[in-house]
Amino acid sequence: MVNGFRHQKTWLKILLWIFLIASAGILQPTGTAVEKVGPVVGKKAPDFTLDSLAAKKVELYPVVKENKVTIVNFWGIWCPYCVREIPELVDFYNQYHQRGVEILAVNVGDNSKDIPPFAKKNKMIYFPILIDKNNAVSERYQITGFPTTVIIDKQGKITDIIVGATDQATLASKVGAALKEK
């Protein structure tokens, strides 16, 4: 009787393995699955329209056409690296805006009521702060780390993507190259 029970357990294990292997084959992704690809350096930046803190709609492409370089910075008050980066962005903007550089600061994940006092305290009064209420733009750009800075030339082409906090020297280098190209 003991041998019969062991024999049944062996067959159950074999059947379970066959089932698992067959299931794994069925659950494999097919060649028709579409991989989502976010913005790529050298490709055109996805357009977007967002509300600004000033209650105006801001569309990316008109801003891009008006400037030699547009910087789109995805940030949040909740992100310590973003907060640390803000003085660098403000100083950079003050140095480069007259040379045709615009910054669009896209806030992700904060209550829009909390942003104005934070912006005033951190002197973010010079460039537009846009609100990505439903995270639609950050998802479209497939932002996975904060802050993320996307540098776009006058033709709307992405020239660089910086994930993580940046500084004036890095921005000057990246933007300087884009300013010289055109």
mmCIF file with all atom_site columns, C-alpha atoms in Angstrom:
data_model
loop_
_atom_site.group_PDB
_atom_site.id
_atom_site.type_symbol
_atom_site.label_atom_id
_atom_site.label_alt_id
_atom_site.label_comp_id
_atom_site.label_asym_id
_atom_site.label_entity_id
_atom_site.label_seq_id
_atom_site.pdbx_PDB_ins_code
_atom_site.Cartn_x
_atom_site.Cartn_y
_atom_site.Cartn_z
_atom_site.occupancy
_atom_site.B_iso_or_equiv
_atom_site.pdbx_formal_charge
_atom_site.auth_seq_id
_atom_site.auth_comp_id
_atom_site.auth_asym_id
_atom_site.auth_atom_id
_atom_site.pdbx_PDB_model_num
ATOM 1   C CA . MET A 1 1   ? 0.000  0.000  0.000   1.00 0.00 ? 1   MET A CA 1
ATOM 2   C CA . VAL A 1 2   ? 2.887  2.354  0.776   1.00 0.00 ? 2   VAL A CA 1
ATOM 3   C CA . ASN A 1 3   ? 4.394  1.731  -2.674  1.00 0.00 ? 3   ASN A CA 1
ATOM 4   C CA . GLY A 1 4   ? 1.042  2.575  -4.317  1.00 0.00 ? 4   GLY A CA 1
ATOM 5   C CA . PHE A 1 5   ? 0.864  5.907  -2.473  1.00 0.00 ? 5   PHE A CA 1
ATOM 6   C CA . ARG A 1 6   ? 4.445  6.808  -3.478  1.00 0.00 ? 6   ARG A CA 1
ATOM 7   C CA . HIS A 1 7   ? 3.629  5.853  -7.039  1.00 0.00 ? 7   HIS A CA 1
ATOM 8   C CA . GLN A 1 8   ? 0.607  8.222  -7.006  1.00 0.00 ? 8   GLN A CA 1
ATOM 9   C CA . LYS A 1 9   ? 2.727  11.077 -5.546  1.00 0.00 ? 9   LYS A CA 1
ATOM 10  C CA . THR A 1 10  ? 5.309  10.581 -8.282  1.00 0.00 ? 10  THR A CA 1
ATOM 11  C CA . TRP A 1 11  ? 2.638  10.740 -10.987 1.00 0.00 ? 11  TRP A CA 1
ATOM 12  C CA . LEU A 1 12  ? 1.089  13.845 -9.389  1.00 0.00 ? 12  LEU A CA 1
ATOM 13  C CA . LYS A 1 13  ? 4.491  15.569 -9.395  1.00 0.00 ? 13  LYS A CA 1
ATOM 14  C CA . ILE A 1 14  ? 5.034  14.649 -13.048 1.00 0.00 ? 14  ILE A CA 1
ATOM 15  C CA . LEU A 1 15  ? 1.578  15.922 -14.016 1.00 0.00 ? 15  LEU A CA 1
ATOM 16  C CA . LEU A 1 16  ? 2.123  19.127 -12.035 1.00 0.00 ? 16  LEU A CA 1
ATOM 17  C CA . TRP A 1 17  ? 5.435  19.758 -13.854 1.00 0.00 ? 17  TRP A CA 1
ATOM 18  C CA . ILE A 1 18  ? 3.825  19.108 -17.231 1.00 0.00 ? 18  ILE A CA 1
ATOM 19  C CA . PHE A 1 19  ? 1.042  21.550 -16.353 1.00 0.00 ? 19  PHE A CA 1
ATOM 20  C CA . LEU A 1 20  ? 3.501  24.226 -15.193 1.00 0.00 ? 20  LEU A CA 1
ATOM 21  C CA . ILE A 1 21  ? 5.662  23.895 -18.294 1.00 0.00 ? 21  ILE A CA 1
ATOM 22  C CA . ALA A 1 22  ? 2.626  24.022 -20.584 1.00 0.00 ? 22  ALA A CA 1
ATOM 23  C CA . SER A 1 23  ? 1.255  27.047 -18.714 1.00 0.00 ? 23  SER A CA 1
ATOM 24  C CA . ALA A 1 24  ? 4.555  28.868 -18.985 1.00 0.00 ? 24  ALA A CA 1
ATOM 25  C CA . GLY A 1 25  ? 4.504  28.427 -22.758 1.00 0.00 ? 25  GLY A CA 1
ATOM 26  C CA . ILE A 1 26  ? 0.975  29.767 -22.987 1.00 0.00 ? 26  ILE A CA 1
ATOM 27  C CA . LEU A 1 27  ? 1.729  32.782 -20.824 1.00 0.00 ? 27  LEU A CA 1
ATOM 28  C CA . GLN A 1 28  ? 4.806  33.872 -22.771 1.00 0.00 ? 28  GLN A CA 1
ATOM 29  C CA . PRO A 1 29  ? 4.394  37.272 -24.471 1.00 0.00 ? 29  PRO A CA 1
ATOM 30  C CA . THR A 1 30  ? 3.834  37.032 -28.189 1.00 0.00 ? 30  THR A CA 1
ATOM 31  C CA . GLY A 1 31  ? 5.755  38.847 -30.891 1.00 0.00 ? 31  GLY A CA 1
ATOM 32  C CA . THR A 1 32  ? 2.808  41.204 -31.340 1.00 0.00 ? 32  THR A CA 1
ATOM 33  C CA . ALA A 1 33  ? 3.264  42.823 -27.930 1.00 0.00 ? 33  ALA A CA 1
ATOM 34  C CA . VAL A 1 34  ? 4.035  46.524 -28.332 1.00 0.00 ? 34  VAL A CA 1
ATOM 35  C CA . GLU A 1 35  ? 6.813  47.893 -26.183 1.00 0.00 ? 35  GLU A CA 1
ATOM 36  C CA . LYS A 1 36  ? 6.180  51.397 -24.865 1.00 0.00 ? 36  LYS A CA 1
ATOM 37  C CA . VAL A 1 37  ? 9.040  53.693 -25.711 1.00 0.00 ? 37  VAL A CA 1
ATOM 38  C CA . GLY A 1 38  ? 9.399  57.098 -24.136 1.00 0.00 ? 38  GLY A CA 1
ATOM 39  C CA . PRO A 1 39  ? 11.234 60.074 -25.537 1.00 0.00 ? 39  PRO A CA 1
ATOM 40  C CA . VAL A 1 40  ? 14.551 59.305 -27.182 1.00 0.00 ? 40  VAL A CA 1
ATOM 41  C CA . VAL A 1 41  ? 17.539 61.590 -27.721 1.00 0.00 ? 41  VAL A CA 1
ATOM 42  C CA . GLY A 1 42  ? 17.555 62.624 -31.368 1.00 0.00 ? 42  GLY A CA 1
ATOM 43  C CA . LYS A 1 43  ? 13.795 62.183 -31.783 1.00 0.00 ? 43  LYS A CA 1
ATOM 44  C CA . LYS A 1 44  ? 11.025 64.763 -31.601 1.00 0.00 ? 44  LYS A CA 1
ATOM 45  C CA . ALA A 1 45  ? 9.751  65.548 -28.098 1.00 0.00 ? 45  ALA A CA 1
ATOM 46  C CA . PRO A 1 46  ? 6.115  64.593 -27.468 1.00 0.00 ? 46  PRO A CA 1
ATOM 47  C CA . ASP A 1 47  ? 3.934  67.699 -27.403 1.00 0.00 ? 47  ASP A CA 1
ATOM 48  C CA . PHE A 1 48  ? 1.792  68.495 -24.382 1.00 0.00 ? 48  PHE A CA 1
ATOM 49  C CA . THR A 1 49  ? -0.439 71.195 -22.959 1.00 0.00 ? 49  THR A CA 1
ATOM 50  C CA . LEU A 1 50  ? -0.641 71.817 -19.214 1.00 0.00 ? 50  LEU A CA 1
ATOM 51  C CA . ASP A 1 51  ? -2.085 74.465 -16.933 1.00 0.00 ? 51  ASP A CA 1
ATOM 52  C CA . SER A 1 52  ? 0.425  76.793 -15.326 1.00 0.00 ? 52  SER A CA 1
ATOM 53  C CA . LEU A 1 53  ? 0.311  78.211 -11.813 1.00 0.00 ? 53  LEU A CA 1
ATOM 54  C CA . ALA A 1 54  ? -0.667 81.474 -13.509 1.00 0.00 ? 54  ALA A CA 1
ATOM 55  C CA . ALA A 1 55  ? -3.842 79.689 -14.719 1.00 0.00 ? 55  ALA A CA 1
ATOM 56  C CA . LYS A 1 56  ? -2.744 79.767 -18.360 1.00 0.00 ? 56  LYS A CA 1
ATOM 57  C CA . LYS A 1 57  ? -2.537 76.814 -20.712 1.00 0.00 ? 57  LYS A CA 1
ATOM 58  C CA . VAL A 1 58  ? 1.026  76.266 -21.873 1.00 0.00 ? 58  VAL A CA 1
ATOM 59  C CA . GLU A 1 59  ? 1.730  74.139 -24.936 1.00 0.00 ? 59  GLU A CA 1
ATOM 60  C CA . LEU A 1 60  ? 5.240  72.798 -25.476 1.00 0.00 ? 60  LEU A CA 1
ATOM 61  C CA . TYR A 1 61  ? 5.673  73.322 -29.236 1.00 0.00 ? 61  TYR A CA 1
ATOM 62  C CA . PRO A 1 62  ? 4.978  77.087 -29.335 1.00 0.00 ? 62  PRO A CA 1
ATOM 63  C CA . VAL A 1 63  ? 7.465  77.530 -26.468 1.00 0.00 ? 63  VAL A CA 1
ATOM 64  C CA . VAL A 1 64  ? 10.021 75.428 -28.368 1.00 0.00 ? 64  VAL A CA 1
ATOM 65  C CA . LYS A 1 65  ? 9.576  77.535 -31.522 1.00 0.00 ? 65  LYS A CA 1
ATOM 66  C CA . GLU A 1 66  ? 10.018 80.805 -29.601 1.00 0.00 ? 66  GLU A CA 1
ATOM 67  C CA . ASN A 1 67  ? 13.309 79.745 -28.004 1.00 0.00 ? 67  ASN A CA 1
ATOM 68  C CA . LYS A 1 68  ? 16.647 78.325 -29.081 1.00 0.00 ? 68  LYS A CA 1
ATOM 69  C CA . VAL A 1 69  ? 16.531 75.697 -26.327 1.00 0.00 ? 69  VAL A CA 1
ATOM 70  C CA . THR A 1 70  ? 13.700 74.558 -24.067 1.00 0.00 ? 70  THR A CA 1
ATOM 71  C CA . ILE A 1 71  ? 14.350 72.676 -20.855 1.00 0.00 ? 71  ILE A CA 1
ATOM 72  C CA . VAL A 1 72  ? 11.494 70.590 -19.449 1.00 0.00 ? 72  VAL A CA 1
ATOM 73  C CA . ASN A 1 73  ? 12.198 69.699 -15.839 1.00 0.00 ? 73  ASN A CA 1
ATOM 74  C CA . PHE A 1 74  ? 9.981  67.115 -14.084 1.00 0.00 ? 74  PHE A CA 1
ATOM 75  C CA . TRP A 1 75  ? 10.067 67.698 -10.329 1.00 0.00 ? 75  TRP A CA 1
ATOM 76  C CA . GLY A 1 76  ? 8.092  67.584 -7.082  1.00 0.00 ? 76  GLY A CA 1
ATOM 77  C CA . ILE A 1 77  ? 8.173  69.218 -3.655  1.00 0.00 ? 77  ILE A CA 1
ATOM 78  C CA . TRP A 1 78  ? 8.204  65.712 -2.175  1.00 0.00 ? 78  TRP A CA 1
ATOM 79  C CA . CYS A 1 79  ? 11.524 64.944 -3.936  1.00 0.00 ? 79  CYS A CA 1
ATOM 80  C CA . PRO A 1 80  ? 14.605 66.060 -1.926  1.00 0.00 ? 80  PRO A CA 1
ATOM 81  C CA . TYR A 1 81  ? 16.851 65.911 -5.023  1.00 0.00 ? 81  TYR A CA 1
ATOM 82  C CA . CYS A 1 82  ? 14.411 68.145 -6.902  1.00 0.00 ? 82  CYS A CA 1
ATOM 83  C CA . VAL A 1 83  ? 14.371 70.668 -4.059  1.00 0.00 ? 83  VAL A CA 1
ATOM 84  C CA . ARG A 1 84  ? 18.186 70.658 -3.939  1.00 0.00 ? 84  ARG A CA 1
ATOM 85  C CA . GLU A 1 85  ? 18.326 71.234 -7.719  1.00 0.00 ? 85  GLU A CA 1
ATOM 86  C CA . ILE A 1 86  ? 15.990 74.266 -7.766  1.00 0.00 ? 86  ILE A CA 1
ATOM 87  C CA . PRO A 1 87  ? 18.583 76.964 -6.923  1.00 0.00 ? 87  PRO A CA 1
ATOM 88  C CA . GLU A 1 88  ? 20.759 75.613 -9.748  1.00 0.00 ? 88  GLU A CA 1
ATOM 89  C CA . LEU A 1 89  ? 17.838 75.870 -12.198 1.00 0.00 ? 89  LEU A CA 1
ATOM 90  C CA . VAL A 1 90  ? 16.953 79.388 -11.035 1.00 0.00 ? 90  VAL A CA 1
ATOM 91  C CA . ASP A 1 91  ? 20.544 80.632 -11.369 1.00 0.00 ? 91  ASP A CA 1
ATOM 92  C CA . PHE A 1 92  ? 20.944 78.889 -14.723 1.00 0.00 ? 92  PHE A CA 1
ATOM 93  C CA . TYR A 1 93  ? 17.719 80.456 -15.983 1.00 0.00 ? 93  TYR A CA 1
ATOM 94  C CA . ASN A 1 94  ? 18.869 83.916 -14.910 1.00 0.00 ? 94  ASN A CA 1
ATOM 95  C CA . GLN A 1 95  ? 22.115 83.460 -16.876 1.00 0.00 ? 95  GLN A CA 1
ATOM 96  C CA . TYR A 1 96  ? 20.716 81.832 -20.024 1.00 0.00 ? 96  TYR A CA 1
ATOM 97  C CA . HIS A 1 97  ? 17.185 83.109 -20.555 1.00 0.00 ? 97  HIS A CA 1
ATOM 98  C CA . GLN A 1 98  ? 18.384 86.186 -22.473 1.00 0.00 ? 98  GLN A CA 1
ATOM 99  C CA . ARG A 1 99  ? 20.302 83.844 -24.796 1.00 0.00 ? 99  ARG A CA 1
ATOM 100 C CA . GLY A 1 100 ? 17.110 82.057 -25.853 1.00 0.00 ? 100 GLY A CA 1
ATOM 101 C CA . VAL A 1 101 ? 16.699 79.361 -23.206 1.00 0.00 ? 101 VAL A CA 1
ATOM 102 C CA . GLU A 1 102 ? 13.333 78.667 -21.551 1.00 0.00 ? 102 GLU A CA 1
ATOM 103 C CA . ILE A 1 103 ? 12.603 76.354 -18.638 1.00 0.00 ? 103 ILE A CA 1
ATOM 104 C CA . LEU A 1 104 ? 9.243  74.652 -18.126 1.00 0.00 ? 104 LEU A CA 1
ATOM 105 C CA . ALA A 1 105 ? 9.073  73.217 -14.612 1.00 0.00 ? 105 ALA A CA 1
ATOM 106 C CA . VAL A 1 106 ? 6.519  70.377 -14.698 1.00 0.00 ? 106 VAL A CA 1
ATOM 107 C CA . ASN A 1 107 ? 5.344  69.566 -11.190 1.00 0.00 ? 107 ASN A CA 1
ATOM 108 C CA . VAL A 1 108 ? 4.320  65.968 -10.610 1.00 0.00 ? 108 VAL A CA 1
ATOM 109 C CA . GLY A 1 109 ? 2.479  64.658 -7.571  1.00 0.00 ? 109 GLY A CA 1
ATOM 110 C CA . ASP A 1 110 ? 1.936  67.765 -5.469  1.00 0.00 ? 110 ASP A CA 1
ATOM 111 C CA . ASN A 1 111 ? -1.246 69.514 -4.402  1.00 0.00 ? 111 ASN A CA 1
ATOM 112 C CA . SER A 1 112 ? -1.457 72.646 -6.552  1.00 0.00 ? 112 SER A CA 1
ATOM 113 C CA . LYS A 1 113 ? -2.219 74.702 -3.404  1.00 0.00 ? 113 LYS A CA 1
ATOM 114 C CA . ASP A 1 114 ? 1.177  73.808 -1.927  1.00 0.00 ? 114 ASP A CA 1
ATOM 115 C CA . ILE A 1 115 ? 3.194  74.896 -4.951  1.00 0.00 ? 115 ILE A CA 1
ATOM 116 C CA . PRO A 1 116 ? 2.830  78.741 -4.944  1.00 0.00 ? 116 PRO A CA 1
ATOM 117 C CA . PRO A 1 117 ? 4.293  79.301 -1.457  1.00 0.00 ? 117 PRO A CA 1
ATOM 118 C CA . PHE A 1 118 ? 7.063  76.799 -2.195  1.00 0.00 ? 118 PHE A CA 1
ATOM 119 C CA . ALA A 1 119 ? 7.818  78.477 -5.541  1.00 0.00 ? 119 ALA A CA 1
ATOM 120 C CA . LYS A 1 120 ? 7.938  81.926 -3.955  1.00 0.00 ? 120 LYS A CA 1
ATOM 121 C CA . LYS A 1 121 ? 10.200 80.747 -1.119  1.00 0.00 ? 121 LYS A CA 1
ATOM 122 C CA . ASN A 1 122 ? 12.576 79.128 -3.640  1.00 0.00 ? 122 ASN A CA 1
ATOM 123 C CA . LYS A 1 123 ? 12.524 82.052 -6.118  1.00 0.00 ? 123 LYS A CA 1
ATOM 124 C CA . MET A 1 124 ? 10.875 79.970 -8.847  1.00 0.00 ? 124 MET A CA 1
ATOM 125 C CA . ILE A 1 125 ? 9.104  83.077 -10.090 1.00 0.00 ? 125 ILE A CA 1
ATOM 126 C CA . TYR A 1 126 ? 10.927 83.527 -13.384 1.00 0.00 ? 126 TYR A CA 1
ATOM 127 C CA . PHE A 1 127 ? 9.895  80.510 -15.440 1.00 0.00 ? 127 PHE A CA 1
ATOM 128 C CA . PRO A 1 128 ? 6.522  78.784 -15.910 1.00 0.00 ? 128 PRO A CA 1
ATOM 129 C CA . ILE A 1 129 ? 5.546  76.125 -13.406 1.00 0.00 ? 129 ILE A CA 1
ATOM 130 C CA . LEU A 1 130 ? 3.166  73.634 -14.993 1.00 0.00 ? 130 LEU A CA 1
ATOM 131 C CA . ILE A 1 131 ? 0.919  71.207 -13.144 1.00 0.00 ? 131 ILE A CA 1
ATOM 132 C CA . ASP A 1 132 ? 0.772  67.588 -14.342 1.00 0.00 ? 132 ASP A CA 1
ATOM 133 C CA . LYS A 1 133 ? -2.403 66.844 -12.341 1.00 0.00 ? 133 LYS A CA 1
ATOM 134 C CA . ASN A 1 134 ? -3.081 63.327 -13.582 1.00 0.00 ? 134 ASN A CA 1
ATOM 135 C CA . ASN A 1 135 ? 0.562  62.469 -14.346 1.00 0.00 ? 135 ASN A CA 1
ATOM 136 C CA . ALA A 1 136 ? -0.392 62.183 -18.025 1.00 0.00 ? 136 ALA A CA 1
ATOM 137 C CA . VAL A 1 137 ? 2.681  64.044 -19.295 1.00 0.00 ? 137 VAL A CA 1
ATOM 138 C CA . SER A 1 138 ? 5.156  62.366 -16.944 1.00 0.00 ? 138 SER A CA 1
ATOM 139 C CA . GLU A 1 139 ? 3.709  58.996 -17.972 1.00 0.00 ? 139 GLU A CA 1
ATOM 140 C CA . ARG A 1 140 ? 3.894  59.922 -21.658 1.00 0.00 ? 140 ARG A CA 1
ATOM 141 C CA . TYR A 1 141 ? 7.536  60.879 -21.139 1.00 0.00 ? 141 TYR A CA 1
ATOM 142 C CA . GLN A 1 142 ? 7.966  57.684 -19.085 1.00 0.00 ? 142 GLN A CA 1
ATOM 143 C CA . ILE A 1 143 ? 9.579  59.507 -16.197 1.00 0.00 ? 143 ILE A CA 1
ATOM 144 C CA . THR A 1 144 ? 10.861 56.936 -13.711 1.00 0.00 ? 144 THR A CA 1
ATOM 145 C CA . GLY A 1 145 ? 13.238 59.053 -11.637 1.00 0.00 ? 145 GLY A CA 1
ATOM 146 C CA . PHE A 1 146 ? 13.007 62.550 -10.232 1.00 0.00 ? 146 PHE A CA 1
ATOM 147 C CA . PRO A 1 147 ? 14.102 65.056 -11.137 1.00 0.00 ? 147 PRO A CA 1
ATOM 148 C CA . THR A 1 148 ? 14.345 64.405 -14.864 1.00 0.00 ? 148 THR A CA 1
ATOM 149 C CA . THR A 1 149 ? 15.439 67.138 -17.244 1.00 0.00 ? 149 THR A CA 1
ATOM 150 C CA . VAL A 1 150 ? 14.714 66.969 -20.979 1.00 0.00 ? 150 VAL A CA 1
ATOM 151 C CA . ILE A 1 151 ? 16.614 69.378 -23.242 1.00 0.00 ? 151 ILE A CA 1
ATOM 152 C CA . ILE A 1 152 ? 14.897 70.238 -26.535 1.00 0.00 ? 152 ILE A CA 1
ATOM 153 C CA . ASP A 1 153 ? 16.272 72.251 -29.463 1.00 0.00 ? 153 ASP A CA 1
ATOM 154 C CA . LYS A 1 154 ? 14.391 74.767 -31.616 1.00 0.00 ? 154 LYS A CA 1
ATOM 155 C CA . GLN A 1 155 ? 13.258 72.029 -34.025 1.00 0.00 ? 155 GLN A CA 1
ATOM 156 C CA . GLY A 1 156 ? 11.628 70.110 -31.172 1.00 0.00 ? 156 GLY A CA 1
ATOM 157 C CA . LYS A 1 157 ? 14.318 67.421 -31.138 1.00 0.00 ? 157 LYS A CA 1
ATOM 158 C CA . ILE A 1 158 ? 15.465 66.046 -27.788 1.00 0.00 ? 158 ILE A CA 1
ATOM 159 C CA . THR A 1 159 ? 19.188 66.722 -27.449 1.00 0.00 ? 159 THR A CA 1
ATOM 160 C CA . ASP A 1 160 ? 19.645 65.258 -23.972 1.00 0.00 ? 160 ASP A CA 1
ATOM 161 C CA . ILE A 1 161 ? 17.841 63.643 -21.041 1.00 0.00 ? 161 ILE A CA 1
ATOM 162 C CA . ILE A 1 162 ? 19.271 63.962 -17.534 1.00 0.00 ? 162 ILE A CA 1
ATOM 163 C CA . VAL A 1 163 ? 17.847 61.654 -14.856 1.00 0.00 ? 163 VAL A CA 1
ATOM 164 C CA . GLY A 1 164 ? 18.670 62.862 -11.367 1.00 0.00 ? 164 GLY A CA 1
ATOM 165 C CA . ALA A 1 165 ? 19.654 66.242 -10.018 1.00 0.00 ? 165 ALA A CA 1
ATOM 166 C CA . THR A 1 166 ? 21.787 68.410 -12.246 1.00 0.00 ? 166 THR A CA 1
ATOM 167 C CA . ASP A 1 167 ? 23.781 71.585 -11.756 1.00 0.00 ? 167 ASP A CA 1
ATOM 168 C CA . GLN A 1 168 ? 24.592 74.780 -13.647 1.00 0.00 ? 168 GLN A CA 1
ATOM 169 C CA . ALA A 1 169 ? 27.833 73.452 -15.105 1.00 0.00 ? 169 ALA A CA 1
ATOM 170 C CA . THR A 1 170 ? 26.160 70.351 -16.546 1.00 0.00 ? 170 THR A CA 1
ATOM 171 C CA . LEU A 1 171 ? 23.256 72.366 -17.923 1.00 0.00 ? 171 LEU A CA 1
ATOM 172 C CA . ALA A 1 172 ? 25.636 74.938 -19.407 1.00 0.00 ? 172 ALA A CA 1
ATOM 173 C CA . SER A 1 173 ? 27.546 72.159 -21.141 1.00 0.00 ? 173 SER A CA 1
ATOM 174 C CA . LYS A 1 174 ? 24.428 70.440 -22.513 1.00 0.00 ? 174 LYS A CA 1
ATOM 175 C CA . VAL A 1 175 ? 22.627 73.641 -23.490 1.00 0.00 ? 175 VAL A CA 1
ATOM 176 C CA . GLY A 1 176 ? 25.802 75.273 -24.789 1.00 0.00 ? 176 GLY A CA 1
ATOM 177 C CA . ALA A 1 177 ? 26.180 72.460 -27.299 1.00 0.00 ? 177 ALA A CA 1
ATOM 178 C CA . ALA A 1 178 ? 22.562 72.888 -28.414 1.00 0.00 ? 178 ALA A CA 1
ATOM 179 C CA . LEU A 1 179 ? 22.962 76.687 -28.694 1.00 0.00 ? 179 LEU A CA 1
ATOM 180 C CA . LYS A 1 180 ? 26.043 76.284 -30.926 1.00 0.00 ? 180 LYS A CA 1
ATOM 181 C CA . GLU A 1 181 ? 24.289 73.836 -33.276 1.00 0.00 ? 181 GLU A CA 1
ATOM 182 C CA . LYS A 1 182 ? 21.768 76.362 -34.488 1.00 0.00 ? 182 LYS A CA 1
#
